[in-house]
Amino acid sequence: MRSRTSLLLVSILVVASIAATVPMAAADTHASACSFPVSETDATGETVTVEERPERIVVLQPSAAQTVWELGAQGRVVGAPVAPYTDYLKGIDEKQNVLNLDEFSVNREAVVELDADIVLAPNIVPNETVEQLRGANQTVFKFGVGTSLEFIADKTELTGRLIGSCEEAANVNEAYWDRIESARAATEGGDAPRVLHYTDNFTAGSGTFIDEIIAAAGGENVAAKNGIEGYGRVNDEAVVRWNPEVILVADDGPGVPETAAFESTFAVRNEQVVVVDGNYLSQPGPRIAIAIEELATALSDATLESDDAAETDAIDDRTSTPTPMASAPEDQTGFGVLSALVALTALGLFARRR
């Protein structure tokens, strides 16, 4: 048993002394340079100029809303995505909803009627929507796409510059990196548990925020280790062969299936299924640090297969002669080649919450 929970709690209490030096140096520089007008080039290649500190802000998708709320600027927000996956943001139900009935696509007419000083559009918003809003004389900034923890910090700092909350952005990033570094410190030095992220027959491989979350929390992403890139379907063969020691699921998802394949895993047999807020897992915003912290707490106290093997070997040495193991089967990933349709389906599962 790796019981490092107490170390994690101590680390959290002293996070002020574990700041991430390089990212915070950049944030401090921009904090002192926050002024208007400000011009930034967005993901569409457009140079967007904000003449004055915005007093009317519209956020088009959850990650932008989360970031603005973390910056304490929700009082200036006049339009936001009002949906089940943003109801954790206090007061968002009082804002004008900018989504259509599908709770995903943007209601352009509603945005135009709000006549905001700036419209913040995460990368999931189509360029066509951005251009249509600009054609209606709206100042729209579209963020780029990224899959790293640094990307989130950079986006927070950029959002702060655009809305005139630079000092707040620096503070949010400081707390963000402190949480991540304390989680890393608490799980440092031990063996990394094999972790499988699972949601409705899909898993997350390399090049995803989930992969970054697992690594930062001290785990090993079994999907990434076995060559999965992005999001892909996972079948029973892969689950059995990978035999995760911990399974990570979202609190609003279907959970772990009650199948023979999953029930045979070390994770399920040892009741090591970690449930984390799905909004924090899927929305690339500052609260990803909370997901990392929660996962690190679970991993720091997880039993590993090697621990069980060591205990079994000790008993066998005293009571019996070990039986030779059969040869392991040849390496097989359990994944077929994903078609474009499957890839698009996977993206759709996660895009709705971005």
Coordinates of C-alpha atoms in Angstrom, one line a residue:
M1 CA 0.0 0.0 0.0
R2 CA 1.4 3.4 -1.0
S3 CA -0.1 5.6 1.8
R4 CA 1.0 9.1 0.9
T5 CA -2.3 10.9 1.5
S6 CA -0.9 12.7 4.5
L7 CA 2.0 14.0 2.5
L8 CA -0.5 15.3 -0.1
L9 CA -2.5 17.2 2.6
V10 CA 0.7 18.7 4.0
S11 CA 1.8 19.7 0.5
I12 CA -1.6 21.5 -0.1
L13 CA -1.2 23.4 3.1
V14 CA 2.2 24.7 2.1
V15 CA 1.5 25.3 -1.6
A16 CA 2.6 28.9 -1.4
S17 CA 6.2 27.7 -1.2
I18 CA 5.9 25.4 -4.3
A19 CA 5.1 27.9 -7.0
A20 CA 5.9 27.1 -10.7
T21 CA 8.6 29.6 -11.3
V22 CA 8.7 29.8 -15.1
P23 CA 4.9 30.1 -15.8
M24 CA 4.4 32.6 -12.9
A25 CA 7.3 34.8 -14.1
A26 CA 5.5 35.2 -17.4
A27 CA 2.2 35.9 -15.6
D28 CA 3.7 38.5 -13.4
T29 CA 5.2 40.3 -16.4
H30 CA 1.8 40.5 -18.1
A31 CA 0.1 41.5 -14.9
S32 CA 2.0 44.8 -14.9
A33 CA 1.4 45.3 -18.6
C34 CA -2.4 45.1 -18.5
S35 CA -3.7 48.2 -20.4
F36 CA -6.0 49.3 -23.2
P37 CA -6.3 49.3 -26.0
V38 CA -5.0 45.7 -26.4
S39 CA -4.5 43.8 -29.6
E40 CA -4.1 40.1 -29.9
T41 CA -4.1 37.7 -32.9
D42 CA -6.6 34.9 -32.4
A43 CA -6.9 31.4 -33.8
T44 CA -8.5 32.6 -37.1
G45 CA -5.5 34.8 -37.8
E46 CA -7.5 37.9 -37.1
T47 CA -5.9 40.7 -35.0
V48 CA -8.6 41.6 -32.5
T49 CA -8.4 45.0 -30.8
V50 CA -10.3 45.8 -27.5
E51 CA -10.3 49.5 -27.1
E52 CA -11.4 49.7 -23.4
R53 CA -11.9 47.4 -20.5
P54 CA -15.0 45.4 -21.4
E55 CA -18.0 46.0 -19.3
R56 CA -20.2 43.6 -21.3
I57 CA -18.7 40.2 -21.9
V58 CA -20.2 37.2 -23.7
V59 CA -18.7 33.7 -23.3
L60 CA -19.8 31.1 -25.9
Q61 CA -18.8 27.8 -24.4
P62 CA -18.1 26.3 -20.9
S63 CA -14.3 26.5 -20.8
A64 CA -14.5 30.3 -21.5
A65 CA -17.2 30.7 -18.9
Q66 CA -15.2 28.8 -16.3
T67 CA -12.1 30.9 -16.9
V68 CA -14.0 34.2 -16.6
W69 CA -15.7 33.0 -13.4
E70 CA -12.4 32.1 -12.0
L71 CA -11.1 35.6 -12.8
G72 CA -14.0 37.0 -10.7
A73 CA -15.4 38.8 -13.8
Q74 CA -18.8 37.1 -13.9
G75 CA -20.5 40.3 -12.9
R76 CA -19.6 41.7 -16.3
V77 CA -20.9 38.7 -18.2
V78 CA -24.2 39.3 -20.0
G79 CA -24.4 36.1 -22.1
A80 CA -23.2 32.6 -21.4
P81 CA -23.9 28.9 -22.1
V82 CA -26.6 28.1 -19.7
A83 CA -26.7 24.3 -19.6
P84 CA -26.3 21.3 -17.2
Y85 CA -22.5 21.3 -17.7
T86 CA -22.2 24.9 -16.6
D87 CA -24.6 24.9 -13.6
Y88 CA -21.7 24.6 -11.2
L89 CA -20.8 28.2 -12.0
K90 CA -22.7 30.3 -9.4
G91 CA -25.2 32.8 -11.0
I92 CA -24.8 31.5 -14.6
D93 CA -28.6 30.7 -14.7
E94 CA -29.2 34.5 -14.4
K95 CA -27.3 35.2 -17.6
Q96 CA -28.8 35.3 -21.1
N97 CA -28.4 31.9 -22.7
V98 CA -26.4 32.0 -25.9
L99 CA -26.9 28.4 -26.9
N100 CA -29.6 26.9 -29.1
L101 CA -32.0 24.2 -27.8
D102 CA -29.3 21.5 -28.6
E103 CA -27.3 23.0 -25.7
F104 CA -24.2 23.1 -27.9
S105 CA -24.4 25.3 -31.0
V106 CA -24.4 29.1 -30.6
N107 CA -27.5 31.2 -31.0
R108 CA -26.1 33.9 -33.1
E109 CA -29.1 36.2 -32.9
A110 CA -29.0 36.1 -29.1
V111 CA -25.3 37.1 -29.1
V112 CA -25.8 40.0 -31.5
E113 CA -28.7 41.3 -29.4
L114 CA -26.5 41.5 -26.3
D115 CA -24.1 43.8 -28.2
A116 CA -21.2 42.9 -25.9
D117 CA -17.8 44.7 -25.8
I118 CA -16.1 41.3 -26.4
V119 CA -17.2 37.8 -27.3
L120 CA -14.9 35.0 -26.1
A121 CA -15.1 31.9 -28.3
P122 CA -13.3 28.6 -27.4
N123 CA -11.8 26.7 -30.3
I124 CA -14.8 24.4 -30.6
V125 CA -16.9 27.3 -31.9
P126 CA -16.8 27.0 -35.8
N127 CA -15.0 29.7 -37.7
E128 CA -18.2 30.2 -39.7
T129 CA -20.0 31.2 -36.5
V130 CA -17.2 33.6 -35.6
E131 CA -17.2 35.2 -39.0
Q132 CA -21.0 35.6 -38.9
L133 CA -20.8 37.4 -35.6
R134 CA -18.0 39.6 -36.8
G135 CA -20.2 40.4 -39.9
A136 CA -22.8 41.7 -37.4
N137 CA -20.2 44.1 -35.9
Q138 CA -19.3 41.9 -32.9
T139 CA -15.8 41.9 -31.5
V140 CA -15.0 38.1 -31.3
F141 CA -11.8 36.5 -30.1
K142 CA -11.4 32.8 -30.8
F143 CA -8.9 30.9 -28.7
G144 CA -6.6 28.3 -30.1
V145 CA -6.6 24.6 -29.4
G146 CA -4.2 22.9 -27.0
T147 CA -3.8 19.8 -24.9
S148 CA -1.3 20.8 -22.2
L149 CA -1.5 22.3 -18.7
E150 CA 0.7 25.2 -19.9
F151 CA -1.9 25.9 -22.6
I152 CA -4.6 26.4 -19.9
A153 CA -2.4 28.8 -18.0
D154 CA -1.6 30.8 -21.1
K155 CA -5.3 31.0 -22.0
T156 CA -6.1 32.2 -18.5
E157 CA -3.5 34.9 -18.8
L158 CA -4.7 35.9 -22.3
T159 CA -8.3 36.1 -21.1
G160 CA -7.2 38.3 -18.3
R161 CA -5.5 40.7 -20.8
L162 CA -8.5 40.8 -23.1
I163 CA -11.0 41.6 -20.3
G164 CA -8.8 43.8 -18.1
S165 CA -8.3 41.2 -15.3
C166 CA -4.5 40.8 -15.5
E167 CA -3.8 40.7 -11.8
E168 CA -6.6 38.3 -11.2
A169 CA -5.3 36.0 -14.0
A170 CA -1.8 36.0 -12.4
N171 CA -3.4 35.0 -9.0
V172 CA -5.5 32.3 -10.6
N173 CA -2.5 30.9 -12.4
E174 CA -0.4 30.9 -9.2
A175 CA -3.1 28.9 -7.4
Y176 CA -3.4 26.6 -10.5
W177 CA 0.3 25.8 -10.6
D178 CA 0.5 25.4 -6.8
R179 CA -2.2 22.8 -6.9
I180 CA -0.6 20.9 -9.7
E181 CA 2.9 21.0 -8.1
S182 CA 1.6 19.9 -4.7
A183 CA -0.1 17.0 -6.3
R184 CA 3.0 16.1 -8.2
A185 CA 5.1 16.3 -5.1
A186 CA 2.8 14.1 -3.1
T187 CA 3.0 11.2 -5.6
E188 CA 6.6 11.7 -6.6
G189 CA 9.0 8.8 -6.0
G190 CA 6.5 5.9 -6.0
D191 CA 5.5 3.5 -8.8
A192 CA 3.0 5.0 -11.2
P193 CA -0.4 3.1 -11.1
R194 CA -1.7 2.0 -14.4
V195 CA -4.7 4.2 -15.0
L196 CA -7.5 3.8 -17.6
H197 CA -9.8 6.7 -18.3
Y198 CA -13.2 5.4 -19.4
T199 CA -16.4 7.0 -20.6
D200 CA -19.1 5.2 -22.6
N201 CA -16.7 2.8 -24.5
F202 CA -14.1 5.5 -25.2
T203 CA -10.8 6.2 -23.6
A204 CA -8.2 9.0 -23.8
G205 CA -4.7 8.4 -25.2
S206 CA -1.7 10.7 -25.8
G207 CA -2.3 14.2 -26.9
T208 CA -5.3 14.8 -24.6
F209 CA -6.0 16.8 -21.5
I210 CA -6.9 13.5 -19.8
D211 CA -3.4 12.2 -20.5
E212 CA -1.9 15.3 -18.9
I213 CA -4.2 15.0 -15.9
I214 CA -3.2 11.4 -15.3
A215 CA 0.6 12.1 -15.7
A216 CA 0.5 15.2 -13.4
A217 CA -1.4 13.1 -10.8
G218 CA 1.4 10.5 -10.8
G219 CA -0.3 7.8 -12.9
E220 CA 0.5 6.0 -16.1
N221 CA -2.1 6.3 -18.9
V222 CA -2.4 2.7 -20.2
A223 CA -4.1 3.8 -23.4
A224 CA -1.2 6.2 -24.2
K225 CA 1.3 3.6 -23.3
N226 CA -0.3 1.2 -25.8
G227 CA -0.1 3.7 -28.6
I228 CA -3.5 5.3 -28.5
E229 CA -3.6 8.9 -29.7
G230 CA -6.5 11.2 -29.0
Y231 CA -9.8 9.5 -28.1
G232 CA -10.6 6.0 -29.3
R233 CA -12.9 3.1 -28.6
V234 CA -11.8 0.6 -26.0
N235 CA -13.0 -3.0 -26.2
D236 CA -13.0 -5.9 -23.7
E237 CA -9.8 -7.4 -25.1
A238 CA -7.9 -4.2 -24.4
V239 CA -9.4 -3.8 -20.9
V240 CA -8.3 -7.4 -20.0
R241 CA -4.8 -7.1 -21.4
W242 CA -4.1 -3.7 -20.0
N243 CA -5.5 -4.7 -16.6
P244 CA -5.6 -1.1 -15.1
E245 CA -4.9 -0.7 -11.4
V246 CA -7.1 2.4 -11.3
I247 CA -10.0 3.4 -13.5
L248 CA -10.9 7.1 -13.8
V249 CA -14.5 8.1 -14.6
A250 CA -16.6 11.2 -14.6
D251 CA -19.3 11.7 -12.0
D252 CA -22.0 12.3 -14.7
G253 CA -21.0 9.4 -16.9
P254 CA -22.2 5.8 -17.2
G255 CA -19.4 4.6 -14.9
V256 CA -17.7 1.2 -15.2
P257 CA -19.7 -1.5 -17.1
E258 CA -20.6 -4.6 -15.1
T259 CA -18.9 -6.9 -17.6
A260 CA -16.6 -9.8 -17.1
A261 CA -13.8 -7.9 -18.7
F262 CA -14.0 -4.9 -16.3
E263 CA -14.7 -7.1 -13.3
S264 CA -11.5 -9.0 -14.0
T265 CA -9.4 -5.9 -13.7
F266 CA -7.2 -5.2 -10.7
A267 CA -8.9 -1.8 -10.4
V268 CA -12.5 -3.2 -10.0
R269 CA -11.4 -6.2 -7.9
N270 CA -9.7 -3.8 -5.5
E271 CA -12.5 -1.1 -5.6
Q272 CA -10.1 1.4 -7.2
V273 CA -12.5 3.3 -9.4
V274 CA -11.9 7.1 -9.0
V275 CA -14.9 9.4 -9.7
V276 CA -14.1 13.0 -10.6
D277 CA -16.3 16.0 -11.6
G278 CA -16.8 15.6 -15.3
N279 CA -16.8 19.3 -15.9
Y280 CA -13.3 19.6 -14.4
L281 CA -12.1 16.7 -16.5
S282 CA -13.5 17.8 -19.9
Q283 CA -13.4 21.6 -19.8
P284 CA -9.9 23.0 -20.4
G285 CA -9.9 25.7 -17.7
P286 CA -8.2 26.4 -14.4
R287 CA -10.4 23.8 -12.5
I288 CA -8.5 21.0 -14.2
A289 CA -6.1 21.5 -11.3
I290 CA -8.8 20.3 -8.9
A291 CA -9.3 17.1 -11.0
I292 CA -5.5 16.5 -10.8
E293 CA -5.5 17.1 -7.1
E294 CA -8.4 14.6 -6.5
L295 CA -6.8 12.0 -8.7
A296 CA -3.5 12.4 -7.0
T297 CA -5.1 11.9 -3.6
A298 CA -6.6 8.6 -4.8
L299 CA -3.4 7.4 -6.5
S300 CA -1.3 8.2 -3.4
D301 CA -3.4 5.7 -1.5
A302 CA -3.8 3.1 -4.2
T303 CA -2.8 -0.6 -3.9
L304 CA -0.7 -1.7 -6.8
E305 CA -0.5 -5.1 -8.4
S306 CA 3.1 -5.3 -7.5
D307 CA 2.1 -4.9 -3.8
D308 CA -0.2 -7.8 -4.0
A309 CA 2.4 -9.9 -5.8
A310 CA 4.9 -9.2 -3.1
E311 CA 2.5 -10.2 -0.4
T312 CA 1.5 -13.4 -2.3
D313 CA 5.2 -14.3 -2.9
A314 CA 5.9 -13.9 0.8
I315 CA 3.1 -16.3 1.7
D316 CA 4.1 -18.7 -1.0
D317 CA 7.7 -18.8 0.3
R318 CA 6.4 -19.9 3.7
T319 CA 3.7 -22.3 2.6
S320 CA 4.2 -23.7 -0.8
T321 CA 6.3 -24.0 -4.0
P322 CA 5.4 -21.5 -6.6
T323 CA 3.8 -22.8 -9.8
P324 CA 5.5 -21.7 -13.0
M325 CA 3.5 -19.1 -15.0
A326 CA 2.4 -19.9 -18.5
S327 CA 3.9 -17.8 -21.3
A328 CA 2.2 -14.5 -21.9
P329 CA 0.4 -14.1 -25.2
E330 CA 1.9 -12.0 -28.0
D331 CA 1.4 -8.2 -27.7
Q332 CA -2.0 -7.1 -28.9
T333 CA -3.4 -3.7 -28.3
G334 CA -7.1 -4.7 -28.5
F335 CA -7.7 -1.7 -30.8
G336 CA -8.6 -1.8 -34.5
V337 CA -7.9 1.0 -36.9
L338 CA -10.4 3.8 -36.0
S339 CA -12.5 5.0 -38.9
A340 CA -13.1 8.7 -39.5
L341 CA -16.7 8.2 -38.3
V342 CA -15.6 6.7 -35.0
A343 CA -13.1 9.5 -34.5
L344 CA -15.8 12.1 -35.1
T345 CA -18.1 10.3 -32.7
A346 CA -15.4 10.4 -30.0
L347 CA -14.8 14.1 -30.5
G348 CA -18.6 14.7 -30.2
L349 CA -18.7 13.1 -26.8
F350 CA -16.2 15.6 -25.4
A351 CA -16.9 18.7 -27.5
R352 CA -20.3 19.3 -26.0
R353 CA -18.7 20.0 -22.6
R354 CA -15.8 22.3 -23.9

